[in-house]
Short mmCIF file of C-alpha atoms and ligand atoms in Angstrom, two decimals:
data_model
loop_
_atom_site.label_atom_id
_atom_site.label_comp_id
_atom_site.label_asym_id
_atom_site.label_seq_id
_atom_site.Cartn_x
_atom_site.Cartn_y
_atom_site.Cartn_z
CA UNK A 8 73.17 31.17 31.81
CA UNK A 9 73.57 30.00 35.45
CA UNK A 10 75.92 27.06 35.77
CA UNK A 11 76.76 27.20 39.48
CA UNK A 12 74.35 24.31 40.01
CA UNK A 13 74.15 21.59 37.36
CA UNK A 14 71.51 18.87 37.55
CA UNK A 15 72.07 15.91 35.24
CA UNK A 16 68.71 14.31 34.40
CA UNK A 17 65.24 15.70 33.74
CA UNK A 18 63.15 12.84 35.12
CA UNK A 19 61.02 13.46 38.16
CA UNK A 20 64.07 13.13 40.43
CA UNK A 21 66.11 15.86 38.72
CA UNK A 22 63.05 18.11 38.34
CA UNK A 23 62.22 17.74 42.04
CA UNK A 24 65.74 18.86 43.00
CA UNK A 25 65.41 21.83 40.63
CA UNK A 26 62.00 22.69 42.12
CA UNK A 27 63.19 22.76 45.72
CA UNK A 28 66.24 24.88 44.80
CA UNK A 29 64.17 27.22 42.62
CA UNK A 30 61.60 27.73 45.38
CA UNK A 31 64.46 28.87 47.60
CA UNK A 32 65.54 31.48 45.05
CA UNK A 33 68.34 29.64 43.20
CA UNK A 34 66.51 29.13 39.87
CA UNK A 35 68.76 31.40 37.81
CA UNK A 36 71.86 29.45 38.98
CA UNK A 37 70.54 26.11 37.73
CA UNK A 38 71.22 24.34 34.44
CA UNK A 39 69.56 20.96 33.87
CA UNK A 40 71.40 18.80 31.34
CA UNK A 41 69.56 15.75 30.03
CA UNK A 42 69.42 13.45 27.07
CA UNK A 43 65.62 13.28 27.46
CA UNK A 44 63.33 16.12 28.47
CA UNK A 45 59.66 16.17 29.51
CA UNK A 46 57.51 15.53 26.44
CA UNK A 47 59.95 12.87 25.13
CA UNK A 48 59.31 9.14 25.29
CA UNK A 49 62.05 6.52 25.43
CA UNK A 50 62.65 3.28 27.27
CA UNK A 51 65.71 5.08 28.70
CA UNK A 52 63.43 7.71 30.28
CA UNK A 53 61.26 6.17 33.00
CA UNK A 54 59.22 9.07 34.35
CA UNK A 55 56.63 9.36 31.53
CA UNK A 56 55.62 5.70 32.01
CA UNK A 57 54.70 5.86 35.71
CA UNK A 58 51.13 5.19 36.94
CA UNK A 59 51.40 7.14 39.20
CA UNK A 60 50.30 7.23 42.83
CA UNK A 61 51.53 7.27 46.40
CA UNK A 62 51.33 3.73 47.78
CA UNK A 63 52.87 1.31 50.24
CA UNK A 64 55.03 -0.18 47.48
CA UNK A 65 58.37 1.06 48.83
CA UNK A 66 60.78 -0.85 51.08
CA UNK A 67 60.67 -1.07 54.87
CA UNK A 68 64.05 0.53 55.54
CA UNK A 69 64.36 3.82 57.41
CA UNK A 70 65.43 5.81 54.32
CA UNK A 71 62.49 4.71 52.17
CA UNK A 72 59.98 5.35 54.96
CA UNK A 73 61.41 8.82 55.64
CA UNK A 74 61.49 9.83 51.94
CA UNK A 75 57.90 8.62 51.51
CA UNK A 76 56.75 10.69 54.47
CA UNK A 77 58.54 13.83 53.26
CA UNK A 78 57.31 13.26 49.72
CA UNK A 79 53.70 12.77 50.83
CA UNK A 80 53.73 16.08 52.71
CA UNK A 81 55.09 17.96 49.68
CA UNK A 82 52.72 16.28 47.21
CA UNK A 83 49.65 16.89 49.38
CA UNK A 84 50.55 20.58 49.57
CA UNK A 85 51.09 20.72 45.82
CA UNK A 86 47.74 18.98 45.20
CA UNK A 87 45.98 21.49 47.45
CA UNK A 88 47.62 24.57 45.95
CA UNK A 89 48.26 23.69 42.28
CA UNK A 90 46.47 20.36 41.70
CA UNK A 91 44.78 21.30 38.43
CA UNK A 92 47.80 22.77 36.61
CA UNK A 93 50.18 20.16 38.07
CA UNK A 94 47.75 17.33 37.16
CA UNK A 95 47.87 15.75 40.61
CA UNK A 96 44.94 14.98 42.82
CA UNK A 97 43.98 13.84 46.32
CA UNK A 98 42.18 10.50 45.88
CA UNK A 99 40.62 7.91 48.21
CA UNK A 100 42.81 4.81 48.29
CA UNK A 101 42.38 1.17 49.28
CA UNK A 102 45.41 -1.13 49.57
CA UNK A 103 45.31 -4.86 50.26
CA UNK A 104 48.08 -7.36 51.01
CA UNK A 105 48.12 -11.11 50.35
CA UNK A 106 50.64 -11.42 53.18
CA UNK A 107 50.89 -9.34 56.33
CA UNK A 108 53.10 -6.24 55.75
CA UNK A 109 55.75 -5.36 58.32
CA UNK A 110 54.69 -3.64 61.54
CA UNK A 111 57.33 -0.93 60.88
CA UNK A 112 55.69 -0.05 57.59
CA UNK A 113 52.15 0.08 59.00
CA UNK A 114 53.23 2.15 62.01
CA UNK A 115 55.03 4.60 59.75
CA UNK A 116 52.08 4.96 57.34
CA UNK A 117 49.57 5.37 60.16
CA UNK A 118 51.55 8.31 61.56
CA UNK A 119 51.10 10.68 58.65
CA UNK A 120 48.67 9.41 55.98
CA UNK A 121 45.48 11.45 55.96
CA UNK A 122 42.29 9.51 56.87
CA UNK A 123 44.36 6.35 57.54
CA UNK A 124 42.23 3.39 58.63
CA UNK A 125 42.91 -0.34 59.05
CA UNK A 126 40.10 -2.18 57.30
CA UNK A 127 38.03 -4.93 58.90
CA UNK A 128 38.59 -8.44 57.53
CA UNK A 129 35.05 -8.33 56.08
CA UNK A 130 35.99 -5.27 53.99
CA UNK A 131 39.02 -6.76 52.23
CA UNK A 132 39.07 -9.14 49.23
CA UNK A 133 39.14 -12.88 49.75
CA UNK A 134 42.68 -14.21 50.10
CA UNK A 135 44.06 -10.96 51.52
CA UNK A 136 45.48 -10.78 55.04
CA UNK A 137 45.40 -7.05 55.59
CA UNK A 138 44.00 -3.81 54.16
CA UNK A 139 44.06 -0.07 54.76
CA UNK A 140 42.34 2.99 53.41
CA UNK A 141 43.67 6.56 53.33
CA UNK A 142 43.77 9.65 51.15
CA UNK A 143 46.48 9.25 48.53
CA UNK A 144 47.92 11.35 45.74
CA UNK A 145 47.38 10.34 42.13
CA UNK A 146 49.54 11.86 39.42
CA UNK A 147 49.24 12.20 35.65
CA UNK A 148 52.94 11.36 35.28
CA UNK A 149 53.71 12.64 31.75
CA UNK A 150 51.77 15.86 32.29
CA UNK A 151 53.17 16.44 35.79
CA UNK A 152 56.77 16.43 34.56
CA UNK A 153 55.79 18.75 31.70
CA UNK A 154 54.21 21.09 34.28
CA UNK A 155 57.43 21.09 36.33
CA UNK A 156 59.50 21.73 33.18
CA UNK A 157 57.34 24.74 32.23
CA UNK A 158 57.26 26.11 35.77
CA UNK A 159 61.02 25.83 36.19
CA UNK A 160 61.76 27.53 32.86
CA UNK A 161 59.09 30.22 32.86
CA UNK A 162 58.68 31.15 36.51
CA UNK A 163 62.11 30.42 37.94
CA UNK A 164 64.50 30.96 35.01
CA UNK A 165 66.04 27.47 35.08
CA UNK A 166 68.04 26.62 31.93
CA UNK A 167 67.52 23.25 30.21
CA UNK A 168 70.06 21.77 27.80
CA UNK A 169 69.48 18.61 25.80
CA UNK A 170 72.73 16.68 25.77
CA UNK A 171 73.91 13.14 26.47
CA UNK A 172 76.95 13.32 28.74
CA UNK A 173 79.75 10.85 28.14
CA UNK A 174 80.95 11.06 31.75
CA UNK A 175 79.76 12.67 34.99
CA UNK A 176 83.01 14.71 35.05
CA UNK A 177 81.87 16.51 31.90
CA UNK A 178 79.02 18.08 33.93
CA UNK A 179 81.76 20.15 35.61
CA UNK A 180 83.08 21.56 32.32
CA UNK A 181 82.04 25.16 33.13
CA UNK A 182 84.47 26.93 35.52
CA UNK A 183 81.64 28.46 37.58
CA UNK A 184 80.06 25.09 38.44
CA UNK A 185 80.11 24.54 42.20
CA UNK A 186 77.92 21.44 42.54
CA UNK A 187 76.52 18.71 40.29
CA UNK A 188 73.45 16.61 41.15
CA UNK A 189 73.52 13.22 39.48
CA UNK A 190 69.86 12.30 38.79
CA UNK A 191 70.40 9.91 35.90
CA UNK A 192 68.05 7.07 36.94
CA UNK A 193 68.94 3.87 35.06
CA UNK A 194 71.80 5.80 33.42
CA UNK A 195 73.79 5.56 36.67
CA UNK A 196 74.69 1.97 35.90
CA UNK A 197 76.85 2.76 32.87
CA UNK A 198 77.72 6.46 33.06
CA UNK A 199 81.54 6.75 33.36
CA UNK A 200 82.46 8.26 36.71
CA UNK A 201 79.42 6.63 38.34
CA UNK A 202 79.12 3.06 36.96
CA UNK A 203 77.14 1.76 39.93
CA UNK A 204 76.90 -2.00 39.52
CA UNK A 205 74.18 -2.16 42.21
CA UNK A 206 71.72 -0.57 39.73
CA UNK A 207 69.28 -2.71 37.75
CA UNK A 208 65.95 -2.13 35.96
CA UNK A 209 62.61 -3.42 37.26
CA UNK A 210 60.26 -3.62 34.31
CA UNK A 211 56.57 -2.79 34.50
CA UNK A 212 53.76 -2.94 31.98
CA UNK A 213 50.62 -0.82 32.30
CA UNK A 214 47.40 -0.24 30.37
CA UNK A 215 45.90 3.17 29.69
CA UNK A 216 42.14 2.62 29.73
CA UNK A 217 39.00 4.69 29.93
CA UNK A 218 36.67 4.58 32.94
CA UNK A 219 35.53 8.11 33.90
CA UNK A 220 33.30 6.74 36.66
CA UNK A 221 36.27 5.44 38.73
CA UNK A 222 37.38 7.91 41.39
CA UNK A 223 39.37 5.70 43.75
CA UNK A 224 42.83 4.17 43.81
CA UNK A 225 42.97 0.42 44.52
CA UNK A 226 46.05 -1.80 44.95
CA UNK A 227 46.69 -5.42 45.81
CA UNK A 228 50.23 -6.34 46.85
CA UNK A 229 50.95 -10.01 46.10
CA UNK A 230 54.01 -12.12 46.85
CA UNK A 231 55.34 -11.76 43.32
CA UNK A 232 52.90 -9.35 41.67
CA UNK A 233 51.34 -5.91 42.05
CA UNK A 234 47.81 -5.22 40.82
CA UNK A 235 46.65 -1.62 40.71
CA UNK A 236 43.98 0.75 39.45
CA UNK A 237 44.93 4.45 39.38
CA UNK A 238 42.59 7.18 38.13
CA UNK A 239 44.68 9.59 36.03
CA UNK A 240 44.03 13.25 36.96
CA UNK A 241 43.17 15.74 34.21
CA UNK A 242 42.93 13.02 31.57
CA UNK A 243 39.27 13.18 30.69
CA UNK A 244 38.42 9.98 32.53
CA UNK A 245 41.36 7.66 31.89
CA UNK A 246 42.66 5.16 34.41
CA UNK A 247 45.93 3.23 34.59
CA UNK A 248 45.83 -0.52 35.18
CA UNK A 249 48.88 -2.50 36.24
CA UNK A 250 51.08 -4.19 36.60
CA UNK A 251 54.35 -6.06 36.87
CA UNK A 252 57.57 -5.80 38.91
CA UNK A 253 60.12 -7.75 36.82
CA UNK A 254 63.50 -7.51 38.48
CA UNK A 255 66.41 -7.31 36.04
CA UNK A 256 64.21 -7.28 32.91
CA UNK A 257 65.24 -4.50 30.53
CA UNK A 258 62.98 -4.69 27.48
CA UNK A 259 60.69 -1.85 26.46
CA UNK A 260 58.44 -4.21 24.48
CA UNK A 261 54.85 -4.80 25.57
CA UNK A 262 53.26 -8.24 25.58
CA UNK A 263 49.61 -9.13 24.94
CA UNK A 264 49.80 -11.96 27.50
CA UNK A 265 50.74 -9.38 30.14
CA UNK A 266 47.92 -7.05 29.08
CA UNK A 267 45.50 -9.97 29.47
CA UNK A 268 46.90 -10.75 32.92
CA UNK A 269 46.47 -7.09 33.97
CA UNK A 270 42.87 -7.00 32.72
CA UNK A 271 42.04 -10.26 34.48
CA UNK A 272 43.55 -9.20 37.80
CA UNK A 273 42.18 -5.64 37.84
CA UNK A 274 38.63 -6.61 36.83
CA UNK A 275 38.65 -9.25 39.57
CA UNK A 276 39.90 -6.72 42.11
CA UNK A 277 37.42 -4.00 41.08
CA UNK A 278 34.73 -5.31 38.70
CA UNK A 279 33.15 -1.84 38.50
CA UNK A 280 35.98 -0.62 36.23
CA UNK A 281 34.07 -2.30 33.39
CA UNK A 282 31.45 -0.30 31.48
CA UNK A 283 28.62 -2.51 30.22
CA UNK A 284 30.84 -5.54 30.80
CA UNK A 285 33.65 -4.16 28.60
CA UNK A 286 36.85 -2.17 28.97
CA UNK A 287 38.10 0.41 26.47
CA UNK A 288 41.87 -0.14 26.32
CA UNK A 289 43.64 2.86 24.74
CA UNK A 290 47.28 1.74 24.92
CA UNK A 291 49.83 -0.56 26.56
CA UNK A 292 53.16 0.82 27.78
CA UNK A 293 56.23 -0.54 29.48
CA UNK A 294 58.83 1.24 31.58
CA UNK A 295 61.95 0.40 33.56
CA UNK A 296 62.04 1.44 37.22
CA UNK A 297 65.58 2.49 38.19
CA UNK A 298 66.21 0.06 41.06
CA UNK A 299 69.28 -0.36 43.22
CA UNK A 300 70.35 -3.07 45.64
CA UNK A 301 70.15 -1.55 49.12
CA UNK A 302 67.79 1.22 47.96
CA UNK A 303 68.20 4.63 46.40
CA UNK A 304 71.48 6.53 46.75
CA UNK A 305 71.24 10.07 48.12
CA UNK A 306 74.80 11.01 48.97
CA UNK A 307 77.28 13.87 48.68
CA UNK A 308 80.68 12.85 47.35
CA UNK A 309 83.74 14.53 45.96
CA UNK A 310 85.08 13.77 42.49
CA UNK A 311 88.62 14.43 41.19
CA UNK A 312 88.61 16.76 38.20
CA UNK A 313 91.30 16.98 35.51
CA UNK A 314 93.66 19.78 36.42
CA UNK A 315 91.28 21.61 38.77
CA UNK A 316 91.17 19.77 42.10
CA UNK A 317 87.84 18.18 42.93
CA UNK A 318 84.13 18.85 42.45
CA UNK A 319 81.12 18.36 44.72
CA UNK A 320 78.91 15.62 43.30
CA UNK A 321 75.57 14.75 44.93
CA UNK A 322 74.10 11.43 43.86
CA UNK A 323 70.33 11.11 43.79
CA UNK A 324 69.21 8.03 41.87
CA UNK A 325 67.77 4.52 42.28
CA UNK A 326 64.20 5.53 43.25
CA UNK A 327 62.81 2.29 41.73
CA UNK A 328 58.97 2.36 41.93
CA UNK A 329 58.76 5.46 44.13
CA UNK A 330 60.23 8.41 42.21
CA UNK A 331 56.96 10.36 42.19
CA UNK A 332 55.94 9.62 45.77
CA UNK A 333 59.37 9.91 47.39
CA UNK A 334 61.17 12.22 44.93
CA UNK A 335 60.58 15.44 46.84
CA UNK A 336 61.70 13.73 50.06
CA UNK A 337 64.90 12.53 48.35
CA UNK A 338 65.42 16.01 46.85
CA UNK A 339 65.04 17.59 50.27
CA UNK A 340 67.89 15.49 51.64
CA UNK A 341 70.08 15.82 48.53
CA UNK A 342 69.78 19.62 48.69
CA UNK A 343 70.38 19.52 52.45
CA UNK A 344 73.89 18.10 51.86
CA UNK A 345 75.06 21.29 50.08
CA UNK A 346 73.86 24.09 52.35
CA UNK A 347 77.47 25.34 52.53
CA UNK A 348 77.61 25.71 48.73
CA UNK A 349 74.18 27.35 48.56
CA UNK A 350 75.04 29.91 51.21
CA UNK A 351 77.90 31.15 48.98
CA UNK A 352 75.50 31.90 46.07
CA UNK A 353 73.48 35.07 45.71
CA UNK A 354 69.82 34.19 46.12
CA UNK A 355 66.85 35.73 44.35
CA UNK A 356 63.95 36.61 46.65
CA UNK A 357 62.37 33.34 47.83
CA UNK A 358 59.17 32.53 45.97
CA UNK A 359 57.76 30.17 48.58
C1 LIG B 420 55.13 1.07 35.01
C2 LIG B 420 55.66 1.99 36.07
C3 LIG B 420 54.82 2.46 37.06
C4 LIG B 420 55.29 3.33 38.05
N1 LIG B 420 54.42 3.81 38.99
C5 LIG B 420 54.88 4.65 39.95
C6 LIG B 420 53.98 5.14 40.94
O1 LIG B 420 52.78 4.84 40.94
N2 LIG B 420 54.49 5.99 41.90
C7 LIG B 420 55.81 6.36 41.92
O2 LIG B 420 56.21 7.12 42.81
N3 LIG B 420 56.67 5.89 40.99
C8 LIG B 420 56.24 5.03 40.02
N4 LIG B 420 57.12 4.53 39.09
C9 LIG B 420 58.54 4.81 39.27
C10 LIG B 420 58.97 6.15 38.71
O3 LIG B 420 58.55 6.26 37.38
C11 LIG B 420 60.50 6.26 38.81
O4 LIG B 420 60.92 6.09 40.16
C12 LIG B 420 60.97 7.64 38.33
O5 LIG B 420 60.44 7.94 37.07
C13 LIG B 420 62.50 7.67 38.25
O6 LIG B 420 62.85 8.96 37.85
P1 LIG B 420 64.35 9.36 37.51
O7 LIG B 420 64.34 10.83 37.34
O8 LIG B 420 65.28 8.75 38.49
O9 LIG B 420 64.67 8.62 36.11
P2 LIG B 420 64.24 8.98 34.62
O10 LIG B 420 62.84 9.44 34.55
O11 LIG B 420 64.61 7.81 33.78
O12 LIG B 420 65.16 10.21 34.24
C14 LIG B 420 66.55 10.06 34.04
C15 LIG B 420 67.07 11.30 33.37
O13 LIG B 420 68.49 11.21 33.26
C16 LIG B 420 68.88 11.48 31.92
N5 LIG B 420 70.14 10.84 31.66
C17 LIG B 420 70.54 9.57 31.95
N6 LIG B 420 71.81 9.38 31.53
C18 LIG B 420 72.23 10.56 30.99
C19 LIG B 420 73.44 11.02 30.39
N7 LIG B 420 74.50 10.20 30.22
N8 LIG B 420 73.52 12.30 29.92
C20 LIG B 420 72.46 13.13 30.06
N9 LIG B 420 71.28 12.74 30.61
C21 LIG B 420 71.18 11.48 31.07
C22 LIG B 420 67.72 10.96 31.10
O14 LIG B 420 67.74 11.47 29.77
C23 LIG B 420 66.54 11.49 31.94
O15 LIG B 420 66.33 12.86 31.67
C24 LIG B 420 56.66 3.70 38.07
C25 LIG B 420 57.50 3.26 37.05
C26 LIG B 420 57.01 2.41 36.06
C27 LIG B 420 57.93 1.95 34.98
#
């Protein structure tokens, strides 16, 4: 079992790090340790609850914009080459804002989004200030992480261990471990050795509904709400309706009043989601985005270890509402901080 590289966490963030390393030939060196693995559901495991799509939901800071751009490039390539098995798809997208978004954000998006277009005022909903269309990526979140899990195990020889760590130091328990990636999402707030008080959950509630005739992604960004319609790839015609961005709220309960609000807002935004005037709602879910004041943390640090000097610890958590869209961009930079460690490991032939 390869323990030179340990990744703590098997959400999309940990799996993306494993994927980039495995594609470079390091799969047999990697062990992923996680309390929850793809296929599980828990309020302490965010990834299965995501919509998910690529959107303009992220912040305006340079890091978020760069990770989005990198992530978009990777996801587009994945959709083109393995879209069906990965359950991700290129999808036409329309995004509207109640208030004008920042120039920095628009300039950044316009540089790389495929088919990017600023919409005429007559083509955007009443009450909105601004709108764009482009080709986005939609993701069947629970099935995408299961695809990555399978791929990493079966094709690249990555080892997965189900275990809840009681401290980040314990990830270094094997003498051959050279680097640990901390991809613990909301766990980073309380995990001894990390205990990042800047972390907080941002709750969302979504509805899984059926509307096989909907083939476009639509979002409306409000001052204190997000309304979205995301077709779910490889789901036999399901769509995700959302949502909420509740800062600091940590319950996994779902509320009928919120489901009603979602239905009201999404059917107003895109009345054609209804079939014969009705909507078949299959389920309501809630999930907790792992948010962090100041944005996600992608950083190499060194950690003192009992009796054996120090260990290399790379933090990669706090993706909030962008783990699927920006995860591969974050992984790219997290991996980039340990090129010196990687160059000391024997590498299997690259499978890129
Ligand atoms: C309603 C909703 C809609 C969303 N929509 C989108 C979207 O459209 N697009 C998008 O990009 N993102 C979206 N997101 C955000 C996205 O889901 C998150 O950014 C992403 O899932 C975070 O992944 P993560 O790997 O950091 O965390 P998680 O998925 O929570 O994974 C954390 C991992 O760490 C493990 N762990 C934690 N502590 C320990 C420990 N002590 N020992 C061992 N293991 C531990 C857990 O078991 C788990 O395996 C949405 C989220 C929600 C809730």
